[in-house]
PDB file of C-alpha atoms in Angstrom:
ATOM      1  CA  MET A   1     -13.595  74.615-164.019  1.00  0.00           C
ATOM      2  CA  SER A   2     -14.402  77.101-161.110  1.00  0.00           C
ATOM      3  CA  MET A   3     -12.851  81.076-160.965  1.00  0.00           C
ATOM      4  CA  LEU A   4     -11.245  79.550-157.556  1.00  0.00           C
ATOM      5  CA  THR A   5      -9.124  77.071-158.740  1.00  0.00           C
ATOM      6  CA  PRO A   6      -5.240  78.653-158.987  1.00  0.00           C
ATOM      7  CA  PRO A   7      -4.179  78.481-163.020  1.00  0.00           C
ATOM      8  CA  GLY A   8      -2.775  75.384-164.003  1.00  0.00           C
ATOM      9  CA  MET A   9      -4.224  73.172-161.404  1.00  0.00           C
ATOM     10  CA  GLY A  10      -7.177  70.713-161.966  1.00  0.00           C
ATOM     11  CA  GLY A  11      -8.263  67.321-161.634  1.00  0.00           C
ATOM     12  CA  LYS A  12      -8.507  66.310-157.674  1.00  0.00           C
ATOM     13  CA  TYR A  13      -7.059  70.063-156.960  1.00  0.00           C
ATOM     14  CA  ARG A  14     -10.469  71.503-158.767  1.00  0.00           C
ATOM     15  CA  ILE A  15     -12.255  73.661-156.720  1.00  0.00           C
ATOM     16  CA  LYS A  16     -15.834  73.417-157.172  1.00  0.00           C
ATOM     17  CA  GLY A  17     -18.664  75.444-156.389  1.00  0.00           C
ATOM     18  CA  ASP A  18     -18.645  79.298-155.955  1.00  0.00           C
ATOM     19  CA  ARG A  19     -18.370  79.510-152.234  1.00  0.00           C
ATOM     20  CA  TYR A  20     -14.982  80.235-150.166  1.00  0.00           C
ATOM     21  CA  PRO A  21     -14.243  77.559-147.490  1.00  0.00           C
ATOM     22  CA  ARG A  22     -15.139  78.301-144.303  1.00  0.00           C
ATOM     23  CA  MET A  23     -12.215  79.585-142.436  1.00  0.00           C
ATOM     24  CA  ARG A  24     -11.959  78.517-138.525  1.00  0.00           C
ATOM     25  CA  ARG A  25     -11.184  81.302-135.685  1.00  0.00           C
ATOM     26  CA  PRO A  26      -7.675  81.296-134.845  1.00  0.00           C
ATOM     27  CA  ARG A  27      -7.451  79.294-131.348  1.00  0.00           C
ATOM     28  CA  HIS A  28      -5.303  82.257-130.029  1.00  0.00           C
ATOM     29  CA  ARG A  29      -8.035  84.781-130.186  1.00  0.00           C
ATOM     30  CA  ARG A  30     -10.172  82.447-128.191  1.00  0.00           C
ATOM     31  CA  ARG A  31      -7.273  82.220-125.395  1.00  0.00           C
ATOM     32  CA  ILE A  32      -6.662  86.217-125.249  1.00  0.00           C
ATOM     33  CA  VAL A  33     -10.608  86.379-124.411  1.00  0.00           C
ATOM     34  CA  LEU A  34     -10.130  84.006-121.881  1.00  0.00           C
ATOM     35  CA  GLY A  35      -7.251  85.810-119.984  1.00  0.00           C
ATOM     36  CA  ILE A  36      -9.043  89.058-120.295  1.00  0.00           C
ATOM     37  CA  VAL A  37     -11.846  87.374-118.917  1.00  0.00           C
ATOM     38  CA  ALA A  38     -10.229  86.012-115.309  1.00  0.00           C
ATOM     39  CA  GLY A  39      -8.000  89.394-115.199  1.00  0.00           C
ATOM     40  CA  ALA A  40     -11.049  91.199-114.399  1.00  0.00           C
ATOM     41  CA  CYS A  41     -12.104  88.591-112.447  1.00  0.00           C
ATOM     42  CA  ALA A  42      -8.772  88.624-110.162  1.00  0.00           C
ATOM     43  CA  LEU A  43      -9.206  92.377-110.134  1.00  0.00           C
ATOM     44  CA  GLY A  44     -12.937  92.589-108.786  1.00  0.00           C
ATOM     45  CA  LEU A  45     -11.645  89.988-106.036  1.00  0.00           C
ATOM     46  CA  VAL A  46      -8.627  92.283-105.071  1.00  0.00           C
ATOM     47  CA  GLY A  47     -11.177  95.480-104.983  1.00  0.00           C
ATOM     48  CA  TRP A  48     -13.680  93.620-102.744  1.00  0.00           C
ATOM     49  CA  GLY A  49     -10.649  92.687-100.328  1.00  0.00           C
ATOM     50  CA  THR A  50      -9.527  96.120-100.042  1.00  0.00           C
ATOM     51  CA  LEU A  51     -12.776  97.809 -99.007  1.00  0.00           C
ATOM     52  CA  GLN A  52     -13.269  94.929 -96.452  1.00  0.00           C
ATOM     53  CA  LEU A  53     -10.028  95.815 -95.216  1.00  0.00           C
ATOM     54  CA  ILE A  54     -10.594  99.455 -95.208  1.00  0.00           C
ATOM     55  CA  ASP A  55     -14.150  98.595 -93.556  1.00  0.00           C
ATOM     56  CA  VAL A  56     -12.543  96.824 -90.869  1.00  0.00           C
ATOM     57  CA  PHE A  57     -10.091  99.522 -89.864  1.00  0.00           C
ATOM     58  CA  GLY A  58     -12.022 102.156 -90.303  1.00  0.00           C
ATOM     59  CA  GLY A  59     -14.366 101.162 -87.354  1.00  0.00           C
ATOM     60  CA  LYS A  60     -17.825  99.993 -89.038  1.00  0.00           C
ATOM     61  CA  GLY A  61     -16.265  96.496 -88.776  1.00  0.00           C
ATOM     62  CA  SER A  62     -16.503  97.141 -85.057  1.00  0.00           C
ATOM     63  CA  THR A  63     -20.218  98.626 -85.469  1.00  0.00           C
ATOM     64  CA  ALA A  64     -21.246  95.977 -87.334  1.00  0.00           C
ATOM     65  CA  GLN A  65     -20.024  93.761 -84.559  1.00  0.00           C
ATOM     66  CA  ALA A  66     -21.634  95.757 -82.146  1.00  0.00           C
ATOM     67  CA  ALA A  67     -24.927  95.878 -84.140  1.00  0.00           C
ATOM     68  CA  GLN A  68     -24.623  92.027 -84.247  1.00  0.00           C
ATOM     69  CA  ASP A  69     -23.889  91.198 -80.474  1.00  0.00           C
ATOM     70  CA  LYS A  70     -26.981  94.172 -80.000  1.00  0.00           C
ATOM     71  CA  ARG A  71     -29.001  91.386 -82.044  1.00  0.00           C
ATOM     72  CA  HIS A  72     -28.663  88.580 -79.576  1.00  0.00           C
ATOM     73  CA  CYS A  73     -29.805  90.607 -76.512  1.00  0.00           C
ATOM     74  CA  PRO A  74     -32.914  91.046 -75.030  1.00  0.00           C
ATOM     75  CA  SER A  75     -34.894  94.323 -75.943  1.00  0.00           C
ATOM     76  CA  GLY A  76     -33.257  97.205 -73.370  1.00  0.00           C
ATOM     77  CA  THR A  77     -30.358  95.552 -72.639  1.00  0.00           C
ATOM     78  CA  ALA A  78     -27.818  96.089 -75.395  1.00  0.00           C
ATOM     79  CA  GLY A  79     -24.982  98.220 -74.685  1.00  0.00           C
ATOM     80  CA  ARG A  80     -25.562  98.128 -71.053  1.00  0.00           C
ATOM     81  CA  ALA A  81     -22.112  98.764 -69.594  1.00  0.00           C
ATOM     82  CA  THR A  82     -21.072  96.511 -66.592  1.00  0.00           C
ATOM     83  CA  ALA A  83     -21.202  98.897 -63.375  1.00  0.00           C
ATOM     84  CA  ALA A  84     -17.623  98.434 -61.494  1.00  0.00           C
ATOM     85  CA  PRO A  85     -18.410  97.420 -57.710  1.00  0.00           C
ATOM     86  CA  PRO A  86     -18.107  99.959 -54.948  1.00  0.00           C
ATOM     87  CA  ALA A  87     -14.613  99.701 -52.996  1.00  0.00           C
ATOM     88  CA  ALA A  88     -14.969  98.340 -49.863  1.00  0.00           C
ATOM     89  CA  LYS A  89     -15.493 100.730 -46.912  1.00  0.00           C
ATOM     90  CA  PRO A  90     -11.905 101.716 -45.288  1.00  0.00           C
ATOM     91  CA  PRO A  91     -11.696 100.988 -41.379  1.00  0.00           C
ATOM     92  CA  ALA A  92     -12.306 104.663 -39.421  1.00  0.00           C
ATOM     93  CA  PRO A  93      -8.703 105.609 -37.947  1.00  0.00           C
ATOM     94  CA  ALA A  94     -10.641 105.846 -34.392  1.00  0.00           C
ATOM     95  CA  SER A  95     -10.532 101.762 -34.590  1.00  0.00           C
ATOM     96  CA  LEU A  96      -6.610 101.298 -35.028  1.00  0.00           C
ATOM     97  CA  THR A  97      -4.363 101.394 -32.484  1.00  0.00           C
ATOM     98  CA  VAL A  98      -0.688 102.356 -33.988  1.00  0.00           C
ATOM     99  CA  ASN A  99       2.546 101.852 -32.129  1.00  0.00           C
ATOM    100  CA  VAL A 100       5.121 104.372 -32.509  1.00  0.00           C
ATOM    101  CA  TYR A 101       8.636 103.850 -33.074  1.00  0.00           C
ATOM    102  CA  ASN A 102      11.812 106.283 -33.545  1.00  0.00           C
ATOM    103  CA  ALA A 103      14.601 104.533 -35.655  1.00  0.00           C
ATOM    104  CA  THR A 104      16.557 107.810 -36.064  1.00  0.00           C
ATOM    105  CA  GLU A 105      19.306 110.296 -33.652  1.00  0.00           C
ATOM    106  CA  ARG A 106      16.456 112.923 -33.211  1.00  0.00           C
ATOM    107  CA  ALA A 107      15.047 113.026 -29.543  1.00  0.00           C
ATOM    108  CA  GLY A 108      11.275 113.187 -29.100  1.00  0.00           C
ATOM    109  CA  LEU A 109      10.150 112.356 -32.954  1.00  0.00           C
ATOM    110  CA  ALA A 110       8.009 109.517 -31.613  1.00  0.00           C
ATOM    111  CA  LYS A 111       6.369 111.205 -28.910  1.00  0.00           C
ATOM    112  CA  ARG A 112       5.585 114.138 -31.357  1.00  0.00           C
ATOM    113  CA  THR A 113       4.587 111.813 -34.255  1.00  0.00           C
ATOM    114  CA  ALA A 114       2.247 110.062 -32.150  1.00  0.00           C
ATOM    115  CA  ASP A 115       0.445 113.136 -30.633  1.00  0.00           C
ATOM    116  CA  GLU A 116      -0.286 114.470 -34.043  1.00  0.00           C
ATOM    117  CA  LEU A 117      -2.007 110.891 -35.231  1.00  0.00           C
ATOM    118  CA  GLN A 118      -3.793 110.968 -31.860  1.00  0.00           C
ATOM    119  CA  LYS A 119      -5.057 114.527 -32.877  1.00  0.00           C
ATOM    120  CA  ARG A 120      -6.473 113.028 -36.183  1.00  0.00           C
ATOM    121  CA  GLY A 121      -8.481 109.840 -34.524  1.00  0.00           C
ATOM    122  CA  PHE A 122      -6.004 107.330 -34.328  1.00  0.00           C
ATOM    123  CA  LYS A 123      -4.984 105.019 -30.840  1.00  0.00           C
ATOM    124  CA  ILE A 124      -1.993 105.060 -29.594  1.00  0.00           C
ATOM    125  CA  GLY A 125      -0.425 102.445 -28.258  1.00  0.00           C
ATOM    126  CA  LYS A 126       3.695 101.843 -27.623  1.00  0.00           C
ATOM    127  CA  VAL A 127       5.547 104.661 -28.235  1.00  0.00           C
ATOM    128  CA  GLY A 128       9.421 104.693 -28.182  1.00  0.00           C
ATOM    129  CA  ASN A 129      12.810 103.840 -29.824  1.00  0.00           C
ATOM    130  CA  ALA A 130      12.708 101.337 -32.838  1.00  0.00           C
ATOM    131  CA  PRO A 131      13.735  97.595 -32.349  1.00  0.00           C
ATOM    132  CA  ALA A 132      17.068  96.882 -32.647  1.00  0.00           C
ATOM    133  CA  ALA A 133      16.043  95.155 -35.996  1.00  0.00           C
ATOM    134  CA  TYR A 134      15.132  98.707 -37.406  1.00  0.00           C
ATOM    135  CA  ASP A 135      16.912 101.137 -34.956  1.00  0.00           C
ATOM    136  CA  LYS A 136      19.213 103.843 -37.407  1.00  0.00           C
ATOM    137  CA  LYS A 137      18.860 101.519 -40.350  1.00  0.00           C
ATOM    138  CA  VAL A 138      15.639 102.743 -41.944  1.00  0.00           C
ATOM    139  CA  ASN A 139      16.381 105.302 -44.817  1.00  0.00           C
ATOM    140  CA  GLY A 140      13.315 106.217 -46.219  1.00  0.00           C
ATOM    141  CA  THR A 141      10.431 108.408 -44.403  1.00  0.00           C
ATOM    142  CA  GLY A 142       9.285 104.980 -42.675  1.00  0.00           C
ATOM    143  CA  ILE A 143       7.569 101.472 -42.739  1.00  0.00           C
ATOM    144  CA  LEU A 144       4.232 100.638 -41.953  1.00  0.00           C
ATOM    145  CA  ILE A 145       4.317  96.964 -40.181  1.00  0.00           C
ATOM    146  CA  GLY A 146       0.989  95.240 -39.469  1.00  0.00           C
ATOM    147  CA  PRO A 147      -0.721  91.295 -39.935  1.00  0.00           C
ATOM    148  CA  THR A 148      -1.592  89.757 -42.901  1.00  0.00           C
ATOM    149  CA  ALA A 149      -4.828  90.919 -42.771  1.00  0.00           C
ATOM    150  CA  ALA A 150      -4.161  94.721 -42.822  1.00  0.00           C
ATOM    151  CA  THR A 151      -2.993  94.611 -46.248  1.00  0.00           C
ATOM    152  CA  ALA A 152      -6.395  95.698 -47.653  1.00  0.00           C
ATOM    153  CA  GLY A 153      -7.537  98.603 -45.505  1.00  0.00           C
ATOM    154  CA  PRO A 154      -5.675  99.569 -42.122  1.00  0.00           C
ATOM    155  CA  LEU A 155      -2.174  99.866 -43.160  1.00  0.00           C
ATOM    156  CA  LYS A 156      -3.656 101.567 -46.207  1.00  0.00           C
ATOM    157  CA  VAL A 157      -5.198 104.313 -44.045  1.00  0.00           C
ATOM    158  CA  LEU A 158      -2.255 104.902 -41.908  1.00  0.00           C
ATOM    159  CA  ALA A 159      -0.262 105.040 -45.258  1.00  0.00           C
ATOM    160  CA  THR A 160      -2.315 107.926 -45.915  1.00  0.00           C
ATOM    161  CA  GLN A 161      -0.787 109.878 -43.028  1.00  0.00           C
ATOM    162  CA  LEU A 162       2.853 109.236 -44.457  1.00  0.00           C
ATOM    163  CA  ALA A 163       3.856 109.775 -47.463  1.00  0.00           C
ATOM    164  CA  GLY A 164       6.735 107.242 -49.214  1.00  0.00           C
ATOM    165  CA  ALA A 165       6.304 104.805 -46.194  1.00  0.00           C
ATOM    166  CA  GLN A 166       7.232 100.868 -46.760  1.00  0.00           C
ATOM    167  CA  LEU A 167       4.022  98.612 -46.051  1.00  0.00           C
ATOM    168  CA  LYS A 168       5.132  95.463 -44.639  1.00  0.00           C
ATOM    169  CA  THR A 169       3.402  92.521 -42.577  1.00  0.00           C
ATOM    170  CA  ASP A 170       4.511  90.051 -40.280  1.00  0.00           C
ATOM    171  CA  GLY A 171       3.041  86.761 -38.058  1.00  0.00           C
ATOM    172  CA  ARG A 172       1.707  88.892 -35.081  1.00  0.00           C
ATOM    173  CA  GLN A 173      -1.686  87.770 -33.567  1.00  0.00           C
ATOM    174  CA  THR A 174      -2.537  91.538 -33.076  1.00  0.00           C
ATOM    175  CA  ALA A 175      -4.756  93.720 -34.859  1.00  0.00           C
ATOM    176  CA  ASP A 176      -2.006  96.961 -34.032  1.00  0.00           C
ATOM    177  CA  LEU A 177      -0.053  98.529 -36.253  1.00  0.00           C
ATOM    178  CA  ASP A 178       3.474 100.161 -36.010  1.00  0.00           C
ATOM    179  CA  MET A 179       4.686 102.937 -37.599  1.00  0.00           C
ATOM    180  CA  ILE A 180       8.676 103.424 -37.556  1.00  0.00           C
ATOM    181  CA  ILE A 181       9.589 106.261 -38.376  1.00  0.00           C
ATOM    182  CA  GLY A 182      13.077 106.287 -40.386  1.00  0.00           C
ATOM    183  CA  GLY A 183      15.932 108.903 -41.511  1.00  0.00           C
ATOM    184  CA  GLY A 184      14.518 110.372 -44.248  1.00  0.00           C
ATOM    185  CA  PHE A 185      11.245 111.754 -42.021  1.00  0.00           C
ATOM    186  CA  LYS A 186      10.492 115.680 -41.932  1.00  0.00           C
ATOM    187  CA  ALA A 187       6.804 115.524 -40.819  1.00  0.00           C
ATOM    188  CA  LEU A 188       3.289 113.623 -41.638  1.00  0.00           C
ATOM    189  CA  ALA A 189       1.499 114.475 -44.655  1.00  0.00           C
ATOM    190  CA  THR A 190      -1.082 117.828 -43.761  1.00  0.00           C
ATOM    191  CA  PRO A 191      -4.480 117.071 -42.700  1.00  0.00           C
ATOM    192  CA  GLN A 192      -5.705 118.289 -46.201  1.00  0.00           C
ATOM    193  CA  GLU A 193      -3.255 115.806 -47.961  1.00  0.00           C
ATOM    194  CA  ALA A 194      -4.278 113.319 -46.013  1.00  0.00           C
ATOM    195  CA  THR A 195      -7.726 113.703 -46.373  1.00  0.00           C
ATOM    196  CA  ALA A 196      -7.031 113.454 -49.805  1.00  0.00           C
ATOM    197  CA  ALA A 197      -5.461 110.298 -49.954  1.00  0.00           C
ATOM    198  CA  LEU A 198      -7.938 109.067 -47.722  1.00  0.00           C
ATOM    199  CA  SER A 199     -10.863 109.572 -49.903  1.00  0.00           C
ATOM    200  CA  LEU A 200      -9.283 107.972 -52.945  1.00  0.00           C
ATOM    201  CA  LEU A 201      -9.665 104.929 -50.784  1.00  0.00           C
ATOM    202  CA  THR A 202     -13.396 105.019 -51.078  1.00  0.00           C
ATOM    203  CA  ARG A 203     -13.371 105.282 -54.716  1.00  0.00           C
ATOM    204  CA  PRO A 204     -14.010 102.031 -56.923  1.00  0.00           C
ATOM    205  CA  ALA A 205     -11.354 101.205 -60.040  1.00  0.00           C
ATOM    206  CA  ARG A 206     -13.185 101.785 -62.933  1.00  0.00           C
ATOM    207  CA  PRO A 207     -12.575  98.694 -65.464  1.00  0.00           C
ATOM    208  CA  PRO A 208     -13.212  99.282 -69.124  1.00  0.00           C
ATOM    209  CA  ALA A 209     -16.706  99.381 -70.134  1.00  0.00           C
ATOM    210  CA  THR A 210     -18.342  96.128 -71.803  1.00  0.00           C
ATOM    211  CA  ALA A 211     -21.736  95.595 -73.171  1.00  0.00           C
ATOM    212  CA  THR A 212     -23.151  93.135 -71.503  1.00  0.00           C
ATOM    213  CA  CYS A 213     -27.229  91.712 -72.092  1.00  0.00           C
TER     214      CYS A 213
END
């Protein structure tokens, strides 16, 4: 009888040989190992995603995109900003005819204003009291009226002489402009102020710079 056979047992329960039976590794240990491996992979993915977010919000993503765009541009053209188109040259005061109307109760205001505009180079047309539609009804500094085509140029040039004036258009067929002096009028802009405002009309707008090829 082998020394591995328990006392009092024999026959078919007798253990033969002098080796211990091979024991299987418990299955729950394999599950633990697999769980550890899976957890490590998940942490790795989370860390990688965090680094990507840091790159994007830290500006590296934009740098990488710019570098990629640069590869698609011909040599020597990458990163070149699009230049703003030059502004259209405004018309000269000497090319504009202005009718000056007084919508206030102050006598002689239209004549004095017209004389000052003439000194500044404008041509003067009609001078007198405002039409009934505007007489004593303009509360601001004044209203400047012209044809629709004058919106982008002539009206803006005349507006440099009267700060705060309202700009309007009507269906007139002539190119002359109307300056209707309102109750809030005190004086025309100073020559220095008018010159500075006129110079702003010649400056081109500056859109955001974009890299082009």
